[in-house]
C-alpha cells in the first residue's frame, strides 16, 4: 500500500476526546461519572490514548502449555492418571510429591519426557532426593519454595539442612497471597521481595540458577490480570540483572480460589475461563485450570476433563496459541502494566528498607497488611459492591448443597505451634455459604 491505513482521517488528541466526552456528559462531573478507583489505588479512565503513553514494554513472546496437577499418593495410580491426561491433551504434568518415600521412577514410567513437560512440586526438603531427581530426569522442573512454605504454614520444612536453595531452580509461590486477599500490587511486591530474599542467601552464590518459577493465581479482573502477569516480567527483568542472574523466568498460572463458590457452582467454569484467558494473554508459560467442583468434590475424572477441555478449546478452537503477546500495544494494558509495576516497586523498596520479606513475615507486618486488604475486599463483597453471581446476586433458592459436600469447603483451624503467624487463605463467600447451609 502506498498510503498508510486511515491516513485520510485527522488525528484526534486525548484532550479533544475528553472535551467531546465532557460535552456529551451535559454537565455531569467527568471524574465522578466515568473514573473509578481500584483497590490497587489506580484510577481507571474511560479511554486511553497514545499521546498519554509514557512507557511501553518489550516482553519476550511466550508459548503456553496446558497443565494438569496430580497429587501422588500412589505411584502407579498417579502414573496411569498422567498417561490418560496426556492422551487427552495435557502438555505439562505437575506431580505434587508429599514425601521422599515416593518413587519418581514409578511415577514417570512410560511418560515421554521429550514431548511432555514434567514439574515435581516437593512438599518437603531433602537435598539427596533432589540430587537423585537429576539422575532420573534432567528435564524435570523442580518446584520447591521454602519461604513460601514458611509464609503459608508458619514453619520451615522439617529438615536438618536449613538450606533455602537446593537445586538450580527457584520457585516463588504467590498464590497464597492472592488467595488470602492481597491486592495485585501486594502480590507483585511480595513476590519480588520473596525472590530477593532467595537472591540474598549464601546458597544463591553457590548455585547456578537456570530457571525462576513464579506460581501465580489469577482472578476475574480481566485486563488487570493480564497487566499483572506482564508486570511480573517487567519487575523480574529489573531485579535479576542486579544479581547478574540470567535465569529464565517461567510463570505457572492457576485460577484463584478466592472467588469460587459451592452454590451455583457451574458459574465457576465461567470464572475460570476468563481467568485462564487473562493468564494466556498475560504471558503465562503453563496454565493449570481449576475444576469447577474442586472446592467440594474429591478429584474426579469429569471435573478434571471439563477443566482440561476449557484450555483445549482456548488453544485448539479459539486459537489462543496462534498469536504471541496479543496484548502488546494496547494503551490500556500498557498503562496498567506500568502503574502496577511502579506501585509494586515502591512497596518492594519499603519492604527491603525494613529488613526484607522474611523479616517482615517474622514481625507480622506482611500478615497485617494482607488482613487489611482482605477485610476491605470482604466488606465490598458483603455490601454487594463485589458480585459473585448465584451467591450474593441472583441466588437460586432451590440450589441445595448440604448432601453434595465430599470435602469441607471452608477455612479449617488446626491449633499448632508455629514460628510465625501463617498467612490464611479464605474465600469471599464462606460466611454466606455457611449461613445458607444451616437453613437447608
Short mmCIF file of N, CA and C in Angstrom, two decimals, residues 128-245:
data_model
loop_
_atom_site.label_atom_id
_atom_site.label_comp_id
_atom_site.label_asym_id
_atom_site.label_seq_id
_atom_site.Cartn_x
_atom_site.Cartn_y
_atom_site.Cartn_z
N UNK A 128 19.33 -34.86 49.13
CA UNK A 128 19.71 -36.11 48.48
C UNK A 128 18.63 -36.55 47.49
N UNK A 129 17.37 -36.37 47.88
CA UNK A 129 16.25 -36.71 46.99
C UNK A 129 16.32 -35.87 45.72
N UNK A 130 16.61 -34.59 45.88
CA UNK A 130 16.71 -33.68 44.74
C UNK A 130 17.87 -34.09 43.82
N UNK A 131 18.99 -34.44 44.41
CA UNK A 131 20.14 -34.87 43.61
C UNK A 131 19.81 -36.12 42.81
N UNK A 132 19.05 -37.02 43.38
CA UNK A 132 18.65 -38.24 42.67
C UNK A 132 17.71 -37.93 41.52
N UNK A 133 16.90 -36.88 41.68
CA UNK A 133 15.98 -36.50 40.60
C UNK A 133 16.73 -36.13 39.33
N UNK A 134 17.86 -35.46 39.50
CA UNK A 134 18.65 -35.05 38.34
C UNK A 134 19.15 -36.26 37.56
N UNK A 135 19.40 -37.36 38.27
CA UNK A 135 19.86 -38.58 37.61
C UNK A 135 18.72 -39.26 36.85
N UNK A 136 17.51 -39.10 37.37
CA UNK A 136 16.34 -39.71 36.73
C UNK A 136 15.93 -38.92 35.49
N UNK A 137 15.86 -37.60 35.63
CA UNK A 137 15.47 -36.75 34.51
C UNK A 137 16.05 -35.36 34.69
N UNK A 138 16.91 -34.96 33.77
CA UNK A 138 17.49 -33.62 33.83
C UNK A 138 16.48 -32.56 33.41
N UNK A 139 15.43 -32.98 32.72
CA UNK A 139 14.46 -32.02 32.20
C UNK A 139 13.34 -31.71 33.18
N UNK A 140 13.19 -32.50 34.23
CA UNK A 140 12.12 -32.26 35.18
C UNK A 140 12.33 -30.92 35.89
N UNK A 141 11.26 -30.16 36.01
CA UNK A 141 11.32 -28.87 36.70
C UNK A 141 10.99 -29.09 38.18
N UNK A 142 11.87 -28.62 39.05
CA UNK A 142 11.68 -28.80 40.48
C UNK A 142 10.99 -27.57 41.06
N UNK A 143 9.82 -27.78 41.64
CA UNK A 143 9.05 -26.70 42.26
C UNK A 143 9.21 -26.84 43.77
N UNK A 144 9.98 -25.94 44.38
CA UNK A 144 10.31 -26.07 45.80
C UNK A 144 10.51 -24.67 46.37
N UNK A 145 9.68 -24.30 47.33
CA UNK A 145 9.67 -22.92 47.84
C UNK A 145 9.63 -22.91 49.37
N UNK A 146 10.79 -23.01 50.03
CA UNK A 146 10.82 -22.99 51.49
C UNK A 146 10.24 -21.72 52.11
N UNK A 147 10.51 -20.56 51.49
CA UNK A 147 9.98 -19.31 52.03
C UNK A 147 8.45 -19.29 51.90
N UNK A 148 7.95 -19.75 50.77
CA UNK A 148 6.51 -19.83 50.58
C UNK A 148 5.86 -20.78 51.56
N UNK A 149 6.55 -21.88 51.87
CA UNK A 149 6.05 -22.83 52.86
C UNK A 149 5.98 -22.18 54.24
N UNK A 150 7.00 -21.40 54.58
CA UNK A 150 7.01 -20.68 55.85
C UNK A 150 5.83 -19.71 55.92
N UNK A 151 5.60 -18.96 54.84
CA UNK A 151 4.51 -17.98 54.82
C UNK A 151 3.15 -18.66 54.96
N UNK A 152 2.98 -19.81 54.32
CA UNK A 152 1.67 -20.47 54.28
C UNK A 152 1.38 -21.28 55.54
N UNK A 153 2.42 -21.93 56.10
CA UNK A 153 2.20 -22.84 57.23
C UNK A 153 2.69 -22.27 58.56
N UNK A 154 3.56 -21.26 58.50
CA UNK A 154 4.13 -20.70 59.73
C UNK A 154 5.40 -21.38 60.17
N UNK A 155 5.80 -22.44 59.45
CA UNK A 155 7.00 -23.18 59.81
C UNK A 155 7.85 -23.46 58.57
N UNK A 156 9.14 -23.67 58.79
CA UNK A 156 10.02 -24.13 57.73
C UNK A 156 9.74 -25.60 57.47
N UNK A 157 10.23 -26.10 56.34
CA UNK A 157 10.21 -27.55 56.12
C UNK A 157 11.01 -28.23 57.22
N UNK A 158 10.58 -29.42 57.62
CA UNK A 158 11.35 -30.18 58.61
C UNK A 158 12.59 -30.74 57.93
N UNK A 159 13.74 -30.18 58.27
CA UNK A 159 15.00 -30.57 57.63
C UNK A 159 16.16 -30.15 58.50
N UNK A 160 17.20 -30.93 58.48
CA UNK A 160 18.40 -30.58 59.23
C UNK A 160 19.37 -29.76 58.39
N UNK A 161 19.03 -29.60 57.09
CA UNK A 161 19.97 -28.92 56.19
C UNK A 161 19.87 -27.40 56.31
N UNK A 162 18.65 -26.90 56.49
CA UNK A 162 18.42 -25.46 56.63
C UNK A 162 18.96 -24.67 55.44
N UNK A 163 18.80 -25.23 54.25
CA UNK A 163 19.22 -24.53 53.04
C UNK A 163 17.99 -24.08 52.28
N UNK A 164 18.02 -22.83 51.79
CA UNK A 164 16.89 -22.31 51.04
C UNK A 164 16.91 -22.74 49.58
N UNK A 165 18.10 -22.92 49.02
CA UNK A 165 18.23 -23.29 47.61
C UNK A 165 18.99 -24.61 47.53
N UNK A 166 18.35 -25.64 47.02
CA UNK A 166 19.00 -26.95 46.91
C UNK A 166 19.09 -27.43 45.47
N UNK A 167 18.57 -26.64 44.52
CA UNK A 167 18.63 -27.02 43.11
C UNK A 167 19.07 -25.80 42.31
N UNK A 168 19.11 -25.96 40.97
CA UNK A 168 19.44 -24.83 40.10
C UNK A 168 18.17 -24.09 39.68
N UNK A 169 17.09 -24.29 40.43
CA UNK A 169 15.82 -23.64 40.15
C UNK A 169 15.26 -23.02 41.43
N UNK A 170 14.61 -21.88 41.29
CA UNK A 170 13.98 -21.19 42.42
C UNK A 170 12.49 -21.05 42.12
N UNK A 171 11.67 -21.30 43.13
CA UNK A 171 10.22 -21.14 42.97
C UNK A 171 9.71 -20.05 43.91
N UNK A 172 8.87 -19.18 43.37
CA UNK A 172 8.19 -18.14 44.14
C UNK A 172 6.70 -18.40 44.02
N UNK A 173 6.07 -18.85 45.10
CA UNK A 173 4.64 -19.15 45.07
C UNK A 173 3.86 -17.97 45.63
N UNK A 174 3.26 -17.20 44.73
CA UNK A 174 2.48 -16.04 45.15
C UNK A 174 0.99 -16.35 45.26
N UNK A 175 0.60 -17.61 44.99
CA UNK A 175 -0.83 -17.95 45.03
C UNK A 175 -1.41 -17.76 46.43
N UNK A 176 -0.60 -18.01 47.45
CA UNK A 176 -1.06 -17.84 48.83
C UNK A 176 -1.50 -16.41 49.08
N UNK A 177 -0.73 -15.45 48.58
CA UNK A 177 -1.05 -14.04 48.82
C UNK A 177 -2.37 -13.66 48.16
N UNK A 178 -2.57 -14.10 46.91
CA UNK A 178 -3.80 -13.77 46.21
C UNK A 178 -5.01 -14.41 46.89
N UNK A 179 -4.88 -15.69 47.25
CA UNK A 179 -5.99 -16.41 47.89
C UNK A 179 -6.28 -15.90 49.29
N UNK A 180 -5.34 -15.14 49.86
CA UNK A 180 -5.54 -14.56 51.19
C UNK A 180 -6.10 -13.14 51.12
N UNK A 181 -6.29 -12.62 49.89
CA UNK A 181 -6.89 -11.30 49.75
C UNK A 181 -5.95 -10.18 49.38
N UNK A 182 -4.74 -10.49 48.95
CA UNK A 182 -3.78 -9.45 48.58
C UNK A 182 -4.24 -8.69 47.35
N UNK A 183 -3.94 -7.40 47.30
CA UNK A 183 -4.14 -6.64 46.07
C UNK A 183 -3.09 -7.07 45.06
N UNK A 184 -3.27 -6.68 43.82
CA UNK A 184 -2.28 -7.04 42.80
C UNK A 184 -0.93 -6.39 43.07
N UNK A 185 -0.95 -5.19 43.60
CA UNK A 185 0.31 -4.52 43.94
C UNK A 185 1.04 -5.31 45.02
N UNK A 186 0.31 -5.79 46.01
CA UNK A 186 0.91 -6.60 47.06
C UNK A 186 1.44 -7.92 46.51
N UNK A 187 0.68 -8.55 45.64
CA UNK A 187 1.14 -9.81 45.05
C UNK A 187 2.46 -9.61 44.33
N UNK A 188 2.56 -8.55 43.56
CA UNK A 188 3.78 -8.27 42.80
C UNK A 188 4.94 -7.94 43.73
N UNK A 189 4.69 -7.05 44.69
CA UNK A 189 5.76 -6.63 45.59
C UNK A 189 6.23 -7.76 46.49
N UNK A 190 5.28 -8.52 47.03
CA UNK A 190 5.65 -9.63 47.90
C UNK A 190 6.40 -10.71 47.11
N UNK A 191 5.96 -10.96 45.90
CA UNK A 191 6.66 -11.93 45.06
C UNK A 191 8.08 -11.50 44.76
N UNK A 192 8.26 -10.22 44.46
CA UNK A 192 9.60 -9.70 44.15
C UNK A 192 10.50 -9.73 45.39
N UNK A 193 9.95 -9.34 46.54
CA UNK A 193 10.72 -9.36 47.78
C UNK A 193 11.03 -10.79 48.22
N UNK A 194 10.07 -11.67 48.00
CA UNK A 194 10.22 -13.11 48.24
C UNK A 194 11.44 -13.61 47.44
N UNK A 195 11.49 -13.26 46.15
CA UNK A 195 12.61 -13.65 45.30
C UNK A 195 13.92 -13.01 45.78
N UNK A 196 13.84 -11.76 46.18
CA UNK A 196 15.05 -11.05 46.60
C UNK A 196 15.69 -11.70 47.82
N UNK A 197 14.88 -12.27 48.71
CA UNK A 197 15.44 -12.98 49.86
C UNK A 197 16.20 -14.23 49.42
N UNK A 198 15.72 -14.89 48.37
CA UNK A 198 16.50 -16.01 47.81
C UNK A 198 17.81 -15.50 47.20
N UNK A 199 17.73 -14.40 46.48
CA UNK A 199 18.94 -13.84 45.88
C UNK A 199 19.98 -13.46 46.94
N UNK A 200 19.51 -13.07 48.11
CA UNK A 200 20.42 -12.60 49.16
C UNK A 200 20.98 -13.72 50.04
N UNK A 201 20.52 -14.95 49.81
CA UNK A 201 21.05 -16.05 50.62
C UNK A 201 22.40 -16.51 50.09
N UNK A 202 23.21 -17.06 51.00
CA UNK A 202 24.52 -17.57 50.59
C UNK A 202 24.38 -18.73 49.61
N UNK A 203 23.25 -19.45 49.71
CA UNK A 203 23.03 -20.58 48.81
C UNK A 203 22.96 -20.13 47.36
N UNK A 204 22.46 -18.90 47.13
CA UNK A 204 22.32 -18.41 45.76
C UNK A 204 23.68 -18.29 45.09
N UNK A 205 24.67 -17.84 45.84
CA UNK A 205 26.01 -17.65 45.28
C UNK A 205 26.63 -18.99 44.88
N UNK A 206 26.21 -20.06 45.53
CA UNK A 206 26.79 -21.37 45.26
C UNK A 206 26.10 -22.07 44.09
N UNK A 207 24.91 -21.65 43.77
CA UNK A 207 24.12 -22.34 42.76
C UNK A 207 24.14 -21.59 41.44
N UNK A 208 24.12 -22.35 40.35
CA UNK A 208 23.99 -21.75 39.02
C UNK A 208 22.52 -21.82 38.63
N UNK A 209 21.79 -20.80 39.00
CA UNK A 209 20.34 -20.80 38.80
C UNK A 209 20.01 -20.71 37.31
N UNK A 210 19.20 -21.66 36.84
CA UNK A 210 18.83 -21.70 35.43
C UNK A 210 17.39 -21.25 35.19
N UNK A 211 16.52 -21.50 36.17
CA UNK A 211 15.10 -21.19 35.99
C UNK A 211 14.51 -20.61 37.26
N UNK A 212 13.71 -19.56 37.09
CA UNK A 212 12.93 -18.99 38.19
C UNK A 212 11.46 -19.26 37.87
N UNK A 213 10.78 -19.97 38.77
CA UNK A 213 9.35 -20.25 38.59
C UNK A 213 8.53 -19.29 39.45
N UNK A 214 7.59 -18.60 38.82
CA UNK A 214 6.62 -17.79 39.56
C UNK A 214 5.27 -18.49 39.44
N UNK A 215 4.74 -18.95 40.56
CA UNK A 215 3.38 -19.51 40.59
C UNK A 215 2.42 -18.40 40.96
N UNK A 216 1.44 -18.13 40.10
CA UNK A 216 0.53 -17.02 40.34
C UNK A 216 -0.92 -17.48 40.24
N UNK A 217 -1.78 -16.85 41.03
CA UNK A 217 -3.23 -17.06 40.93
C UNK A 217 -3.84 -15.89 40.17
N UNK A 218 -4.86 -16.19 39.40
CA UNK A 218 -5.48 -15.19 38.52
C UNK A 218 -6.96 -15.06 38.87
N UNK A 219 -7.43 -13.82 39.00
CA UNK A 219 -8.83 -13.56 39.31
C UNK A 219 -9.57 -13.11 38.06
N UNK A 220 -10.83 -12.70 38.24
CA UNK A 220 -11.66 -12.33 37.08
C UNK A 220 -11.51 -10.87 36.65
N UNK A 221 -10.63 -10.12 37.29
CA UNK A 221 -10.39 -8.74 36.85
C UNK A 221 -9.54 -8.79 35.58
N UNK A 222 -10.21 -8.97 34.45
CA UNK A 222 -9.63 -9.45 33.19
C UNK A 222 -8.38 -8.69 32.75
N UNK A 223 -8.52 -7.40 32.48
CA UNK A 223 -7.40 -6.63 31.94
C UNK A 223 -6.31 -6.41 32.99
N UNK A 224 -6.72 -6.23 34.24
CA UNK A 224 -5.74 -6.04 35.30
C UNK A 224 -4.88 -7.29 35.48
N UNK A 225 -5.49 -8.46 35.34
CA UNK A 225 -4.72 -9.70 35.49
C UNK A 225 -3.73 -9.88 34.34
N UNK A 226 -4.14 -9.50 33.14
CA UNK A 226 -3.20 -9.52 32.02
C UNK A 226 -2.00 -8.63 32.33
N UNK A 227 -2.30 -7.43 32.82
CA UNK A 227 -1.24 -6.47 33.15
C UNK A 227 -0.38 -6.98 34.31
N UNK A 228 -1.01 -7.68 35.27
CA UNK A 228 -0.26 -8.19 36.44
C UNK A 228 0.83 -9.16 36.01
N UNK A 229 0.47 -10.10 35.14
CA UNK A 229 1.47 -11.08 34.69
C UNK A 229 2.58 -10.41 33.89
N UNK A 230 2.21 -9.41 33.10
CA UNK A 230 3.24 -8.68 32.35
C UNK A 230 4.14 -7.91 33.32
N UNK A 231 3.53 -7.36 34.38
CA UNK A 231 4.31 -6.61 35.37
C UNK A 231 5.29 -7.52 36.11
N UNK A 232 4.92 -8.78 36.32
CA UNK A 232 5.85 -9.73 36.93
C UNK A 232 7.14 -9.81 36.11
N UNK A 233 6.99 -9.89 34.81
CA UNK A 233 8.17 -9.98 33.95
C UNK A 233 8.97 -8.68 33.95
N UNK A 234 8.27 -7.56 33.94
CA UNK A 234 8.96 -6.26 33.99
C UNK A 234 9.79 -6.16 35.27
N UNK A 235 9.19 -6.52 36.40
CA UNK A 235 9.88 -6.41 37.68
C UNK A 235 11.03 -7.41 37.78
N UNK A 236 10.81 -8.61 37.28
CA UNK A 236 11.90 -9.60 37.29
C UNK A 236 13.08 -9.11 36.46
N UNK A 237 12.78 -8.54 35.29
CA UNK A 237 13.84 -8.03 34.43
C UNK A 237 14.55 -6.83 35.03
N UNK A 238 13.92 -6.20 36.02
CA UNK A 238 14.55 -5.09 36.73
C UNK A 238 15.47 -5.60 37.84
N UNK A 239 15.02 -6.64 38.55
CA UNK A 239 15.76 -7.13 39.71
C UNK A 239 16.89 -8.10 39.35
N UNK A 240 16.63 -9.03 38.46
CA UNK A 240 17.60 -10.10 38.18
C UNK A 240 18.97 -9.59 37.74
N UNK A 241 19.07 -8.58 36.87
CA UNK A 241 20.39 -8.11 36.46
C UNK A 241 21.22 -7.57 37.62
N UNK A 242 20.57 -7.09 38.69
CA UNK A 242 21.30 -6.58 39.85
C UNK A 242 22.11 -7.68 40.53
N UNK A 243 21.72 -8.93 40.32
CA UNK A 243 22.43 -10.08 40.89
C UNK A 243 23.14 -10.89 39.81
N UNK A 244 23.21 -10.31 38.62
CA UNK A 244 23.83 -10.99 37.48
C UNK A 244 23.17 -12.34 37.23
N UNK A 245 21.87 -12.40 37.48
CA UNK A 245 21.11 -13.63 37.28
C UNK A 245 20.50 -13.62 35.88
#
